[in-house]
Each structure stands twice: as structure tokens, then as C-alpha cells.
Amino acid sequence: MRALVVTVSNRASAGVYEDRSGPLLAGLLRDAGCEQVDGPAVVADGPPVETALREGVAGGYDVIVTTGGTGVTPLDLTPEMTRRVIDREIPGIAEAVRQVNRDKVPTSILSRGLAGQAGSTLIVNLPGSSGGVRDGMAVLGPILAHVVDQIHGGDHAR
């Protein structure tokens, strides 16, 4: 599996601080079985997210995972940009990411992240915090190979 990590952060993209969630996400994707993980590409929220996603889909990545930009502030636009790129949503992934650690982090339900398919690429939005990335990958990691196989036309195991 080939993966691309996109960190969405207005401040990190402007050099105000160093991206920490993107490198963590890249490592967790490797641990989940991705042979090649590119990025993190650090972009500002809004149209640069759509551009990065479209470029990743055109580049033939099996999976693109974003971190950041999923909250409820006026500048959090990653779900809107993702919706412009995906062909169909896979809502169960995003719902599970919001619920995985809800008892410990009640605000996790405020994440508006999406998961979906764009051509043969899986796109998943994760929160921007390191904890949100860990929780999200706890959901995504165990199903990643299966969902990528299914998107590529694989059959269910018998």
C-alpha cells in the first residue's frame, strides 16, 4: 500500500511551529502495513487541502490520511475540501474515529472528519492532535488493508 500524509495547519504551514502529528501519522501508517508513506505535506486549510488531495489521487496513492482542520472553528474546512474530492463517503470509519475514545475525550465528537473513496484512493480525515491521530489509527489500522483491497475490487475472504 502507498500512503500520503497531509497535515492541515495554518500555523505549521506558515512556520509558526513544527508539525508533530504528521510524522506520528506517517509512522503509524508504516506500522499498519503501508510499504511507502510520503509526506507529511503541510498545507494551510481551505483550497490547498483540496489541491493536495486531488494531487494525491492523481498520483495513485492507495490511501491519503489528513490530520487537522476537522474541528468547528471558522477556519476548519478540511471536511468541506474532502467532500469536493471524494466520490462516495464511508461514514462508518469517521463515526468510529469520533467514538473510539469518547469517554476519555468527550470533545472528540466535535470532529467533523470524513472518510471516503475518490477513484481507487481511500481518504480519511483525522483530528490534528497527536492523541486524535493515535485514536484514529487505532480504528483505521486494523481495517486498512481490507478496505484498500475492497476499493481495488477485491472479494471478501471466504
PDB file of C-alpha atoms in Angstrom:
ATOM      1  CA  MET A   1       0.000   0.000   0.000  1.00  0.00           C
ATOM      2  CA  ARG A   2       1.166   3.509  -0.838  1.00  0.00           C
ATOM      3  CA  ALA A   3       0.090   6.240   1.565  1.00  0.00           C
ATOM      4  CA  LEU A   4       0.253  10.015   1.630  1.00  0.00           C
ATOM      5  CA  VAL A   5       0.065  12.057   4.832  1.00  0.00           C
ATOM      6  CA  VAL A   6      -1.299  15.605   4.615  1.00  0.00           C
ATOM      7  CA  THR A   7      -1.038  17.825   7.688  1.00  0.00           C
ATOM      8  CA  VAL A   8      -3.588  20.637   7.634  1.00  0.00           C
ATOM      9  CA  SER A   9      -2.432  23.542   9.772  1.00  0.00           C
ATOM     10  CA  ASN A  10      -2.446  27.235   9.041  1.00  0.00           C
ATOM     11  CA  ARG A  11       0.245  27.857  11.666  1.00  0.00           C
ATOM     12  CA  ALA A  12       2.530  24.936  10.821  1.00  0.00           C
ATOM     13  CA  SER A  13       2.303  25.749   7.111  1.00  0.00           C
ATOM     14  CA  ALA A  14       3.327  29.335   7.949  1.00  0.00           C
ATOM     15  CA  GLY A  15       6.312  28.120  10.009  1.00  0.00           C
ATOM     16  CA  VAL A  16       4.903  29.274  13.354  1.00  0.00           C
ATOM     17  CA  TYR A  17       5.509  25.826  14.847  1.00  0.00           C
ATOM     18  CA  GLU A  18       6.692  22.385  13.832  1.00  0.00           C
ATOM     19  CA  ASP A  19       4.254  19.724  12.639  1.00  0.00           C
ATOM     20  CA  ARG A  20       4.164  16.873  15.147  1.00  0.00           C
ATOM     21  CA  SER A  21       1.031  14.951  14.199  1.00  0.00           C
ATOM     22  CA  GLY A  22       2.077  14.353  10.579  1.00  0.00           C
ATOM     23  CA  PRO A  23       5.299  12.471  11.358  1.00  0.00           C
ATOM     24  CA  LEU A  24       3.449  10.457  14.019  1.00  0.00           C
ATOM     25  CA  LEU A  25       0.765   9.559  11.477  1.00  0.00           C
ATOM     26  CA  ALA A  26       3.376   8.525   8.907  1.00  0.00           C
ATOM     27  CA  GLY A  27       4.933   6.131  11.414  1.00  0.00           C
ATOM     28  CA  LEU A  28       1.577   4.649  12.354  1.00  0.00           C
ATOM     29  CA  LEU A  29       0.724   4.088   8.688  1.00  0.00           C
ATOM     30  CA  ARG A  30       4.006   2.206   8.266  1.00  0.00           C
ATOM     31  CA  ASP A  31       3.123   0.136  11.336  1.00  0.00           C
ATOM     32  CA  ALA A  32      -0.271  -0.596   9.705  1.00  0.00           C
ATOM     33  CA  GLY A  33       1.411  -2.150   6.677  1.00  0.00           C
ATOM     34  CA  CYS A  34       1.992   0.693   4.236  1.00  0.00           C
ATOM     35  CA  GLU A  35       5.179  -0.065   2.319  1.00  0.00           C
ATOM     36  CA  GLN A  36       5.570   3.525   1.122  1.00  0.00           C
ATOM     37  CA  VAL A  37       4.474   6.559   3.115  1.00  0.00           C
ATOM     38  CA  ASP A  38       5.070  10.008   1.632  1.00  0.00           C
ATOM     39  CA  GLY A  39       4.770  13.280   3.484  1.00  0.00           C
ATOM     40  CA  PRO A  40       3.720  14.815   5.595  1.00  0.00           C
ATOM     41  CA  ALA A  41       2.831  17.534   3.141  1.00  0.00           C
ATOM     42  CA  VAL A  42       1.968  20.518   5.345  1.00  0.00           C
ATOM     43  CA  VAL A  43      -0.718  22.774   3.893  1.00  0.00           C
ATOM     44  CA  ALA A  44      -2.963  25.589   5.066  1.00  0.00           C
ATOM     45  CA  ASP A  45      -6.632  24.781   5.473  1.00  0.00           C
ATOM     46  CA  GLY A  46      -9.071  25.555   2.679  1.00  0.00           C
ATOM     47  CA  PRO A  47      -8.333  25.206  -1.043  1.00  0.00           C
ATOM     48  CA  PRO A  48      -4.752  23.922  -0.503  1.00  0.00           C
ATOM     49  CA  VAL A  49      -6.291  20.816   1.087  1.00  0.00           C
ATOM     50  CA  GLU A  50      -8.389  20.125  -1.992  1.00  0.00           C
ATOM     51  CA  THR A  51      -5.322  20.594  -4.187  1.00  0.00           C
ATOM     52  CA  ALA A  52      -3.211  18.203  -2.089  1.00  0.00           C
ATOM     53  CA  LEU A  53      -5.965  15.579  -2.120  1.00  0.00           C
ATOM     54  CA  ARG A  54      -6.517  15.829  -5.879  1.00  0.00           C
ATOM     55  CA  GLU A  55      -2.763  15.569  -6.487  1.00  0.00           C
ATOM     56  CA  GLY A  56      -2.589  12.505  -4.232  1.00  0.00           C
ATOM     57  CA  VAL A  57      -5.469  10.809  -6.024  1.00  0.00           C
ATOM     58  CA  ALA A  58      -3.863  11.594  -9.399  1.00  0.00           C
ATOM     59  CA  GLY A  59      -0.586  10.218  -8.038  1.00  0.00           C
ATOM     60  CA  GLY A  60      -2.204   6.837  -7.471  1.00  0.00           C
ATOM     61  CA  TYR A  61      -1.951   6.630  -3.684  1.00  0.00           C
ATOM     62  CA  ASP A  62      -3.966   3.816  -2.121  1.00  0.00           C
ATOM     63  CA  VAL A  63      -4.698   5.909   0.952  1.00  0.00           C
ATOM     64  CA  ILE A  64      -4.435   9.570   1.882  1.00  0.00           C
ATOM     65  CA  VAL A  65      -4.828  10.447   5.548  1.00  0.00           C
ATOM     66  CA  THR A  66      -5.114  14.039   6.682  1.00  0.00           C
ATOM     67  CA  THR A  67      -4.525  15.339  10.178  1.00  0.00           C
ATOM     68  CA  GLY A  68      -6.035  18.632  11.294  1.00  0.00           C
ATOM     69  CA  GLY A  69      -8.726  21.020  10.149  1.00  0.00           C
ATOM     70  CA  THR A  70     -11.677  18.871  11.281  1.00  0.00           C
ATOM     71  CA  GLY A  71     -12.974  20.994  14.154  1.00  0.00           C
ATOM     72  CA  VAL A  72     -15.711  23.575  14.387  1.00  0.00           C
ATOM     73  CA  THR A  73     -13.737  26.825  14.171  1.00  0.00           C
ATOM     74  CA  PRO A  74     -14.481  29.036  11.159  1.00  0.00           C
ATOM     75  CA  LEU A  75     -11.116  28.140   9.577  1.00  0.00           C
ATOM     76  CA  ASP A  76     -11.597  24.342   9.863  1.00  0.00           C
ATOM     77  CA  LEU A  77     -12.525  23.466   6.278  1.00  0.00           C
ATOM     78  CA  THR A  78     -10.881  20.088   5.703  1.00  0.00           C
ATOM     79  CA  PRO A  79     -14.177  18.125   5.575  1.00  0.00           C
ATOM     80  CA  GLU A  80     -15.618  20.570   3.032  1.00  0.00           C
ATOM     81  CA  MET A  81     -12.492  20.272   0.858  1.00  0.00           C
ATOM     82  CA  THR A  82     -12.546  16.478   1.188  1.00  0.00           C
ATOM     83  CA  ARG A  83     -16.203  16.313   0.168  1.00  0.00           C
ATOM     84  CA  ARG A  84     -15.246  18.054  -3.102  1.00  0.00           C
ATOM     85  CA  VAL A  85     -12.811  15.239  -3.916  1.00  0.00           C
ATOM     86  CA  ILE A  86     -14.466  12.000  -2.803  1.00  0.00           C
ATOM     87  CA  ASP A  87     -16.891  10.058  -4.990  1.00  0.00           C
ATOM     88  CA  ARG A  88     -18.632   8.381  -2.078  1.00  0.00           C
ATOM     89  CA  GLU A  89     -18.435   8.511   1.685  1.00  0.00           C
ATOM     90  CA  ILE A  90     -17.586   5.639   4.003  1.00  0.00           C
ATOM     91  CA  PRO A  91     -19.305   7.046   7.103  1.00  0.00           C
ATOM     92  CA  GLY A  92     -18.608   4.127   9.436  1.00  0.00           C
ATOM     93  CA  ILE A  93     -14.893   4.926   9.547  1.00  0.00           C
ATOM     94  CA  ALA A  94     -15.428   8.568  10.503  1.00  0.00           C
ATOM     95  CA  GLU A  95     -18.105   7.628  13.043  1.00  0.00           C
ATOM     96  CA  ALA A  96     -15.801   5.060  14.670  1.00  0.00           C
ATOM     97  CA  VAL A  97     -12.947   7.591  14.847  1.00  0.00           C
ATOM     98  CA  ARG A  98     -15.224  10.034  16.685  1.00  0.00           C
ATOM     99  CA  GLN A  99     -16.401   7.358  19.124  1.00  0.00           C
ATOM    100  CA  VAL A 100     -13.204   5.401  19.843  1.00  0.00           C
ATOM    101  CA  ASN A 101     -12.091   7.451  22.852  1.00  0.00           C
ATOM    102  CA  ARG A 102     -15.242   9.429  23.556  1.00  0.00           C
ATOM    103  CA  ASP A 103     -15.404   8.558  27.263  1.00  0.00           C
ATOM    104  CA  LYS A 104     -11.884   9.881  27.891  1.00  0.00           C
ATOM    105  CA  VAL A 105     -12.065  12.811  25.447  1.00  0.00           C
ATOM    106  CA  PRO A 106     -15.706  13.957  25.205  1.00  0.00           C
ATOM    107  CA  THR A 107     -14.824  16.708  22.705  1.00  0.00           C
ATOM    108  CA  SER A 108     -13.781  14.051  20.151  1.00  0.00           C
ATOM    109  CA  ILE A 109     -17.378  14.047  18.922  1.00  0.00           C
ATOM    110  CA  LEU A 110     -16.850  17.604  17.652  1.00  0.00           C
ATOM    111  CA  SER A 111     -14.529  16.368  14.912  1.00  0.00           C
ATOM    112  CA  ARG A 112     -16.231  16.671  11.535  1.00  0.00           C
ATOM    113  CA  GLY A 113     -13.754  14.467   9.701  1.00  0.00           C
ATOM    114  CA  LEU A 114     -14.888  12.405   6.729  1.00  0.00           C
ATOM    115  CA  ALA A 115     -13.787   9.141   5.180  1.00  0.00           C
ATOM    116  CA  GLY A 116     -14.472   8.219   1.610  1.00  0.00           C
ATOM    117  CA  GLN A 117     -13.347   6.916  -1.714  1.00  0.00           C
ATOM    118  CA  ALA A 118     -12.009   9.008  -4.595  1.00  0.00           C
ATOM    119  CA  GLY A 119     -11.495   6.693  -7.549  1.00  0.00           C
ATOM    120  CA  SER A 120      -9.332   3.922  -6.123  1.00  0.00           C
ATOM    121  CA  THR A 121      -7.998   6.029  -3.230  1.00  0.00           C
ATOM    122  CA  LEU A 122      -9.226   5.914   0.352  1.00  0.00           C
ATOM    123  CA  ILE A 123      -9.227   9.349   2.007  1.00  0.00           C
ATOM    124  CA  VAL A 124      -9.600   9.702   5.780  1.00  0.00           C
ATOM    125  CA  ASN A 125      -9.608  12.901   7.844  1.00  0.00           C
ATOM    126  CA  LEU A 126      -8.199  12.619  11.367  1.00  0.00           C
ATOM    127  CA  PRO A 127      -8.042  15.291  14.073  1.00  0.00           C
ATOM    128  CA  GLY A 128      -4.899  17.388  14.385  1.00  0.00           C
ATOM    129  CA  SER A 129      -3.800  16.353  17.863  1.00  0.00           C
ATOM    130  CA  SER A 130      -1.345  13.541  18.480  1.00  0.00           C
ATOM    131  CA  GLY A 131      -3.972  11.799  20.612  1.00  0.00           C
ATOM    132  CA  GLY A 132      -6.534  12.153  17.842  1.00  0.00           C
ATOM    133  CA  VAL A 133      -4.075  10.649  15.360  1.00  0.00           C
ATOM    134  CA  ARG A 134      -3.363   7.703  17.673  1.00  0.00           C
ATOM    135  CA  ASP A 135      -7.074   7.110  18.289  1.00  0.00           C
ATOM    136  CA  GLY A 136      -7.889   7.413  14.600  1.00  0.00           C
ATOM    137  CA  MET A 137      -5.189   4.968  13.594  1.00  0.00           C
ATOM    138  CA  ALA A 138      -6.420   2.535  16.264  1.00  0.00           C
ATOM    139  CA  VAL A 139      -9.612   2.416  14.181  1.00  0.00           C
ATOM    140  CA  LEU A 140      -8.061   2.629  10.719  1.00  0.00           C
ATOM    141  CA  GLY A 141      -5.009   0.389  11.174  1.00  0.00           C
ATOM    142  CA  PRO A 142      -6.805  -2.947  11.609  1.00  0.00           C
ATOM    143  CA  ILE A 143      -9.094  -2.401   8.592  1.00  0.00           C
ATOM    144  CA  LEU A 144      -6.742  -0.541   6.265  1.00  0.00           C
ATOM    145  CA  ALA A 145      -5.537  -3.456   4.114  1.00  0.00           C
ATOM    146  CA  HIS A 146      -9.077  -4.808   3.797  1.00  0.00           C
ATOM    147  CA  VAL A 147     -10.699  -1.540   2.763  1.00  0.00           C
ATOM    148  CA  VAL A 148      -7.934  -0.783   0.248  1.00  0.00           C
ATOM    149  CA  ASP A 149      -8.332  -4.292  -1.185  1.00  0.00           C
ATOM    150  CA  GLN A 150     -12.097  -3.778  -1.446  1.00  0.00           C
ATOM    151  CA  ILE A 151     -11.707  -0.412  -3.182  1.00  0.00           C
ATOM    152  CA  HIS A 152      -9.416  -2.114  -5.697  1.00  0.00           C
ATOM    153  CA  GLY A 153     -12.124  -4.718  -6.389  1.00  0.00           C
ATOM    154  CA  GLY A 154     -11.058  -7.469  -4.004  1.00  0.00           C
ATOM    155  CA  ASP A 155     -13.508 -10.106  -2.866  1.00  0.00           C
ATOM    156  CA  HIS A 156     -14.493 -10.833   0.716  1.00  0.00           C
ATOM    157  CA  ALA A 157     -12.464 -13.567   2.385  1.00  0.00           C
ATOM    158  CA  ARG A 158     -14.275 -16.888   2.360  1.00  0.00           C
TER     159      ARG A 158
END
